[in-house]
Structure formats: C-alpha cells, structure tokens
Amino acid sequence: MNAVQGGTRRTGRGAGRAWVIAGLIGMAGVLAGCSGSASDSAGSYANDAADGGEEYYDEADSMSEASAAADSSTTTTTRSIIVTGEMYMTVEDPIAAADKATSIVEGAGGRIDARSETAADEWDGGSAWLTLRIPSDKLDAAVEDLRALGTVDEFSTSAADVTTEVIDLDAKISTLRASTDRIEALLADAEKIADIISLEDELASRQAELQSLEAQQRGLDDQVSLSTIDLSLTTEPVVIIEEDSPSNFWDGLVSGWNGLITFLSAALVILGVLLPWLALAALIAVGVILLVRARKARKAPAPASAAPAAAAPAAPAAADPFETTGPPEPR
C-alpha cells in the first residue's frame, strides 16, 4: 500500500516537472517569436519611414513646384486693357489725308470701321472723319505716323482694365463646356424617353448660354487686341477779304447805288411786313369813325317846325306939315 502510494507520488511529481519544463520551453519560444516579430516590425517601420519620407519630400517638392507655377502664372498673366482715343487734326487736303491714314492703319495690321467725308466748297475746305482700329502693340508707332499728316489740334486717350472680366468669362466658359460634355454623355446613355427629353432641353439651354458667353468673349478680345481711335481731319476756314471803302469815283458811285438798292430793298421788305397791319388798322379806324357818327346822329334832337311869319311893320303916319320936329335951321 505504501509502495503504491509512493509510486503514485513519484509519478505526480514527474508529471508536474514535465509540465513545468514544457511551459518554460513554450515561454522561450514565445519570447523568441516576439523578439523576431519586434525586429521585423522595427525593420518594416524603418522601411516605411524611409518610404514615407521619400513620399513626403516628393509631395513637398510637387507642392512647391505647383506654388511656383501658380505664382509664375499670376505674375505672367497679361493685363487686358481696352484703349480708346480721339485725335483732331488740321490738314491741307482732308480727303487725301484720310487716304494716307487708311494706308497707315492697314499697314499696321488694323482696319477702318467707319469713314465719312464732306466735299470742299467756297466757305469750307472739306473734312473727313474716320474710326481707326489699330493693334494695341502698334498703337504708339501708328499715332506717330498719323501726326505727320498735319497739325494735331487735340489728342486724348483713355484705358479701361477688363482683366477681371476676361478671367471670369474664361472660367464661366470652361465650366459650362464641361457641364455640356457631361450632359451629352448622359444623353448618350439615357434610355427612357422622359430622361432624353429632359436632357435635351437642359443641353439646349446650356449650349445657348455657352454661345452667348463665347460671343462676349470674342467682343472683349476684339476690343482688347485693337485700340479704337476717332480721327477728325479738317482744314483752315476760308476767309474772304473785301475792301470796305471805294478807291475811285466809279467805285463810289457803284457803292452808293448798291447802298440805295439795299436801302430800298430793306424798305420794301419792311413795308411788306407792315402793310397787312396797316390795312387792318385802317379798317379798324374806318369802323370806329362810322360808329361814332351813327351814335351822334341818334343823339341829335329833331328840328322844330317853322314859326309863322312875323307881321309886317305898320306904315308911318303922315307927317304934319305944320309940326316942327326941331329948331329952325340957322341962316
């Protein structure tokens, strides 16, 4: 019994030792694996760090290059300037000078948008008006050539910066073109009738807007690339000098006769102007006189009937021969 128990105890102790040895071996393996994985992880981390550093530097380089390109594009962007001006000149022959100005502008690569001419007469030597479109980069040289045609009385120019408008217009056109391309792609893949109709309507609207923007872009480009100068060509006014005083008898007689004719002509003109008024005044005066006479005739009393004839005076009595009428006449 004791032997059996002793054997059993020995067997339990051996099994425990075996488990302890196996645990130690397992722990050693785990530690070895951890150390190996740690070293592998460290190596991979180092490699990743190296690769990441290279990518970081590549990205930094690309960002710096992009920034430099952006700065370069900003600094190298040309300004869009619309130049307009007016030039007034006095020349001997406006028509011939207009022909020379046309040759100068066309030689510089420009064009004439408008031209008007006035023929010479006895009071004026004629004139010409032109609208010149000159390339912006050749404007100064062309103006110097135009100055040689005559005397420049006035010259002025003005500039308008439309760089922002041009950039905004370009961006709108690019965006609208991309949107139009997407709608066309959707239209090509559409199968339902409703989708096709809706996409076609949207595509037509976008294309109309795109054409309008492109027309505005062409107009701006034309104004920027070609400066506009209005050129006026005139001559000195014709001055006619007349002698004020006659130099001899015949000239004096002619001058006096001309003065008389001028006076009579002016008097007749004045009489012709006043005659209708005088006739009207005469009619009014006659009417007033007749009216006054009629009123006086109504106010006068009717004439009295004739009185009976007065009795004839009595005949004187016969004189008494013995009656003395006065003292005797002296002898």
PDB file of C-alpha atoms in Angstrom, residues 120-253:
ATOM      1  CA  ALA A 120     -14.979 121.352-100.149  1.00  0.00           C
ATOM      2  CA  ASP A 121     -16.997 124.469-101.051  1.00  0.00           C
ATOM      3  CA  GLU A 122     -16.383 128.205-101.258  1.00  0.00           C
ATOM      4  CA  TRP A 123     -16.606 128.608 -97.499  1.00  0.00           C
ATOM      5  CA  ASP A 124     -15.000 125.369 -96.274  1.00  0.00           C
ATOM      6  CA  GLY A 125     -12.129 123.237 -97.477  1.00  0.00           C
ATOM      7  CA  GLY A 126     -13.893 119.938 -96.671  1.00  0.00           C
ATOM      8  CA  SER A 127     -13.476 117.444 -93.847  1.00  0.00           C
ATOM      9  CA  ALA A 128     -13.175 113.724 -93.101  1.00  0.00           C
ATOM     10  CA  TRP A 129     -13.984 111.556 -90.099  1.00  0.00           C
ATOM     11  CA  LEU A 130     -12.595 108.040 -89.565  1.00  0.00           C
ATOM     12  CA  THR A 131     -12.863 105.355 -86.886  1.00  0.00           C
ATOM     13  CA  LEU A 132      -9.494 103.585 -86.742  1.00  0.00           C
ATOM     14  CA  ARG A 133      -8.899 100.117 -85.225  1.00  0.00           C
ATOM     15  CA  ILE A 134      -5.181  99.774 -84.562  1.00  0.00           C
ATOM     16  CA  PRO A 135      -3.406  96.776 -82.952  1.00  0.00           C
ATOM     17  CA  SER A 136      -2.653  97.627 -79.331  1.00  0.00           C
ATOM     18  CA  ASP A 137       1.011  96.748 -79.574  1.00  0.00           C
ATOM     19  CA  LYS A 138       1.471  99.054 -82.597  1.00  0.00           C
ATOM     20  CA  LEU A 139      -0.652 101.983 -81.407  1.00  0.00           C
ATOM     21  CA  ASP A 140       2.211 104.333 -80.499  1.00  0.00           C
ATOM     22  CA  ALA A 141       4.004 103.850 -83.815  1.00  0.00           C
ATOM     23  CA  ALA A 142       0.798 104.348 -85.797  1.00  0.00           C
ATOM     24  CA  VAL A 143      -0.043 107.539 -83.882  1.00  0.00           C
ATOM     25  CA  GLU A 144       3.392 108.960 -84.632  1.00  0.00           C
ATOM     26  CA  ASP A 145       2.828 108.269 -88.345  1.00  0.00           C
ATOM     27  CA  LEU A 146      -0.576 109.950 -88.194  1.00  0.00           C
ATOM     28  CA  ARG A 147       0.911 113.074 -86.614  1.00  0.00           C
ATOM     29  CA  ALA A 148       2.954 113.618 -89.782  1.00  0.00           C
ATOM     30  CA  LEU A 149      -0.231 114.210 -91.819  1.00  0.00           C
ATOM     31  CA  GLY A 150      -0.756 117.738 -90.449  1.00  0.00           C
ATOM     32  CA  THR A 151      -1.136 119.751 -87.264  1.00  0.00           C
ATOM     33  CA  VAL A 152      -2.534 117.936 -84.234  1.00  0.00           C
ATOM     34  CA  ASP A 153      -5.028 120.241 -82.533  1.00  0.00           C
ATOM     35  CA  GLU A 154      -6.094 117.761 -79.845  1.00  0.00           C
ATOM     36  CA  PHE A 155      -5.269 114.163 -78.914  1.00  0.00           C
ATOM     37  CA  SER A 156      -6.537 112.176 -75.934  1.00  0.00           C
ATOM     38  CA  THR A 157      -6.730 108.506 -74.948  1.00  0.00           C
ATOM     39  CA  SER A 158      -8.358 106.533 -72.141  1.00  0.00           C
ATOM     40  CA  ALA A 159      -7.759 102.989 -70.899  1.00  0.00           C
ATOM     41  CA  ALA A 160     -10.118 100.534 -69.200  1.00  0.00           C
ATOM     42  CA  ASP A 161      -8.759  97.443 -67.403  1.00  0.00           C
ATOM     43  CA  VAL A 162     -11.015  94.420 -68.109  1.00  0.00           C
ATOM     44  CA  THR A 163      -8.633  91.717 -66.873  1.00  0.00           C
ATOM     45  CA  THR A 164     -11.073  90.543 -64.191  1.00  0.00           C
ATOM     46  CA  GLU A 165     -13.940  90.368 -66.678  1.00  0.00           C
ATOM     47  CA  VAL A 166     -11.853  88.337 -69.114  1.00  0.00           C
ATOM     48  CA  ILE A 167     -10.755  85.848 -66.429  1.00  0.00           C
ATOM     49  CA  ASP A 168     -14.291  85.431 -65.084  1.00  0.00           C
ATOM     50  CA  LEU A 169     -15.627  84.925 -68.592  1.00  0.00           C
ATOM     51  CA  ASP A 170     -12.996  82.300 -69.362  1.00  0.00           C
ATOM     52  CA  ALA A 171     -13.851  80.433 -66.141  1.00  0.00           C
ATOM     53  CA  LYS A 172     -17.581  80.504 -66.911  1.00  0.00           C
ATOM     54  CA  ILE A 173     -16.992  79.224 -70.422  1.00  0.00           C
ATOM     55  CA  SER A 174     -14.750  76.386 -69.218  1.00  0.00           C
ATOM     56  CA  THR A 175     -17.264  75.325 -66.568  1.00  0.00           C
ATOM     57  CA  LEU A 176     -20.143  75.493 -68.999  1.00  0.00           C
ATOM     58  CA  ARG A 177     -18.280  73.442 -71.598  1.00  0.00           C
ATOM     59  CA  ALA A 178     -17.540  70.730 -69.036  1.00  0.00           C
ATOM     60  CA  SER A 179     -21.184  70.712 -67.965  1.00  0.00           C
ATOM     61  CA  THR A 180     -22.289  70.462 -71.586  1.00  0.00           C
ATOM     62  CA  ASP A 181     -19.953  67.496 -72.155  1.00  0.00           C
ATOM     63  CA  ARG A 182     -21.403  65.702 -69.091  1.00  0.00           C
ATOM     64  CA  ILE A 183     -24.954  66.240 -70.275  1.00  0.00           C
ATOM     65  CA  GLU A 184     -24.040  64.932 -73.723  1.00  0.00           C
ATOM     66  CA  ALA A 185     -22.537  61.813 -72.103  1.00  0.00           C
ATOM     67  CA  LEU A 186     -25.689  61.315 -70.001  1.00  0.00           C
ATOM     68  CA  LEU A 187     -27.822  61.794 -73.089  1.00  0.00           C
ATOM     69  CA  ALA A 188     -25.872  59.137 -74.952  1.00  0.00           C
ATOM     70  CA  ASP A 189     -26.538  56.614 -72.124  1.00  0.00           C
ATOM     71  CA  ALA A 190     -30.160  57.602 -71.496  1.00  0.00           C
ATOM     72  CA  GLU A 191     -32.829  55.043 -72.414  1.00  0.00           C
ATOM     73  CA  LYS A 192     -36.101  56.482 -71.127  1.00  0.00           C
ATOM     74  CA  ILE A 193     -37.978  58.977 -73.270  1.00  0.00           C
ATOM     75  CA  ALA A 194     -38.591  61.319 -70.333  1.00  0.00           C
ATOM     76  CA  ASP A 195     -34.893  61.365 -69.459  1.00  0.00           C
ATOM     77  CA  ILE A 196     -33.930  62.010 -73.074  1.00  0.00           C
ATOM     78  CA  ILE A 197     -36.363  64.931 -73.389  1.00  0.00           C
ATOM     79  CA  SER A 198     -35.218  66.473 -70.108  1.00  0.00           C
ATOM     80  CA  LEU A 199     -31.542  66.127 -71.009  1.00  0.00           C
ATOM     81  CA  GLU A 200     -32.071  67.583 -74.488  1.00  0.00           C
ATOM     82  CA  ASP A 201     -33.829  70.624 -73.018  1.00  0.00           C
ATOM     83  CA  GLU A 202     -31.044  71.154 -70.500  1.00  0.00           C
ATOM     84  CA  LEU A 203     -28.411  70.665 -73.203  1.00  0.00           C
ATOM     85  CA  ALA A 204     -30.071  73.252 -75.470  1.00  0.00           C
ATOM     86  CA  SER A 205     -30.206  75.760 -72.609  1.00  0.00           C
ATOM     87  CA  ARG A 206     -26.536  75.212 -71.733  1.00  0.00           C
ATOM     88  CA  GLN A 207     -25.448  75.475 -75.362  1.00  0.00           C
ATOM     89  CA  ALA A 208     -27.347  78.763 -75.847  1.00  0.00           C
ATOM     90  CA  GLU A 209     -25.728  80.205 -72.732  1.00  0.00           C
ATOM     91  CA  LEU A 210     -22.337  78.969 -73.890  1.00  0.00           C
ATOM     92  CA  GLN A 211     -22.732  80.614 -77.302  1.00  0.00           C
ATOM     93  CA  SER A 212     -23.699  83.910 -75.633  1.00  0.00           C
ATOM     94  CA  LEU A 213     -20.635  83.823 -73.391  1.00  0.00           C
ATOM     95  CA  GLU A 214     -18.384  82.960 -76.325  1.00  0.00           C
ATOM     96  CA  ALA A 215     -19.782  85.945 -78.251  1.00  0.00           C
ATOM     97  CA  GLN A 216     -18.992  88.204 -75.289  1.00  0.00           C
ATOM     98  CA  GLN A 217     -15.513  86.739 -75.145  1.00  0.00           C
ATOM     99  CA  ARG A 218     -14.926  87.448 -78.835  1.00  0.00           C
ATOM    100  CA  GLY A 219     -16.124  91.024 -78.387  1.00  0.00           C
ATOM    101  CA  LEU A 220     -13.786  91.617 -75.446  1.00  0.00           C
ATOM    102  CA  ASP A 221     -10.884  90.055 -77.304  1.00  0.00           C
ATOM    103  CA  ASP A 222     -11.515  92.342 -80.286  1.00  0.00           C
ATOM    104  CA  GLN A 223     -11.658  95.456 -78.106  1.00  0.00           C
ATOM    105  CA  VAL A 224      -8.512  94.481 -76.237  1.00  0.00           C
ATOM    106  CA  SER A 225      -6.479  93.477 -79.265  1.00  0.00           C
ATOM    107  CA  LEU A 226      -7.477  96.510 -81.387  1.00  0.00           C
ATOM    108  CA  SER A 227      -7.487 100.030 -79.947  1.00  0.00           C
ATOM    109  CA  THR A 228     -10.121 102.464 -81.209  1.00  0.00           C
ATOM    110  CA  ILE A 229      -9.134 105.973 -82.348  1.00  0.00           C
ATOM    111  CA  ASP A 230     -11.600 108.524 -83.786  1.00  0.00           C
ATOM    112  CA  LEU A 231      -9.735 110.741 -86.275  1.00  0.00           C
ATOM    113  CA  SER A 232     -11.087 114.133 -87.407  1.00  0.00           C
ATOM    114  CA  LEU A 233      -9.445 115.857 -90.381  1.00  0.00           C
ATOM    115  CA  THR A 234     -10.364 119.472 -91.212  1.00  0.00           C
ATOM    116  CA  THR A 235      -8.839 122.498 -92.966  1.00  0.00           C
ATOM    117  CA  GLU A 236      -8.408 126.122 -92.025  1.00  0.00           C
ATOM    118  CA  PRO A 237     -11.611 128.123 -92.644  1.00  0.00           C
ATOM    119  CA  VAL A 238     -11.757 130.082 -95.899  1.00  0.00           C
ATOM    120  CA  VAL A 239     -11.506 133.832 -95.213  1.00  0.00           C
ATOM    121  CA  ILE A 240     -12.778 136.254 -97.883  1.00  0.00           C
ATOM    122  CA  ILE A 241     -11.399 139.788 -97.514  1.00  0.00           C
ATOM    123  CA  GLU A 242     -13.491 142.578 -99.048  1.00  0.00           C
ATOM    124  CA  GLU A 243     -12.480 146.244 -99.372  1.00  0.00           C
ATOM    125  CA  ASP A 244     -14.608 148.463 -97.165  1.00  0.00           C
ATOM    126  CA  SER A 245     -14.107 151.849 -98.887  1.00  0.00           C
ATOM    127  CA  PRO A 246     -14.193 152.652-102.635  1.00  0.00           C
ATOM    128  CA  SER A 247     -10.960 153.775-104.223  1.00  0.00           C
ATOM    129  CA  ASN A 248     -12.296 155.999-107.082  1.00  0.00           C
ATOM    130  CA  PHE A 249     -15.396 157.851-108.318  1.00  0.00           C
ATOM    131  CA  TRP A 250     -16.833 154.934-110.184  1.00  0.00           C
ATOM    132  CA  ASP A 251     -16.403 152.650-107.164  1.00  0.00           C
ATOM    133  CA  GLY A 252     -18.047 155.311-105.014  1.00  0.00           C
ATOM    134  CA  LEU A 253     -20.971 155.583-107.447  1.00  0.00           C
TER     135      LEU A 253
END
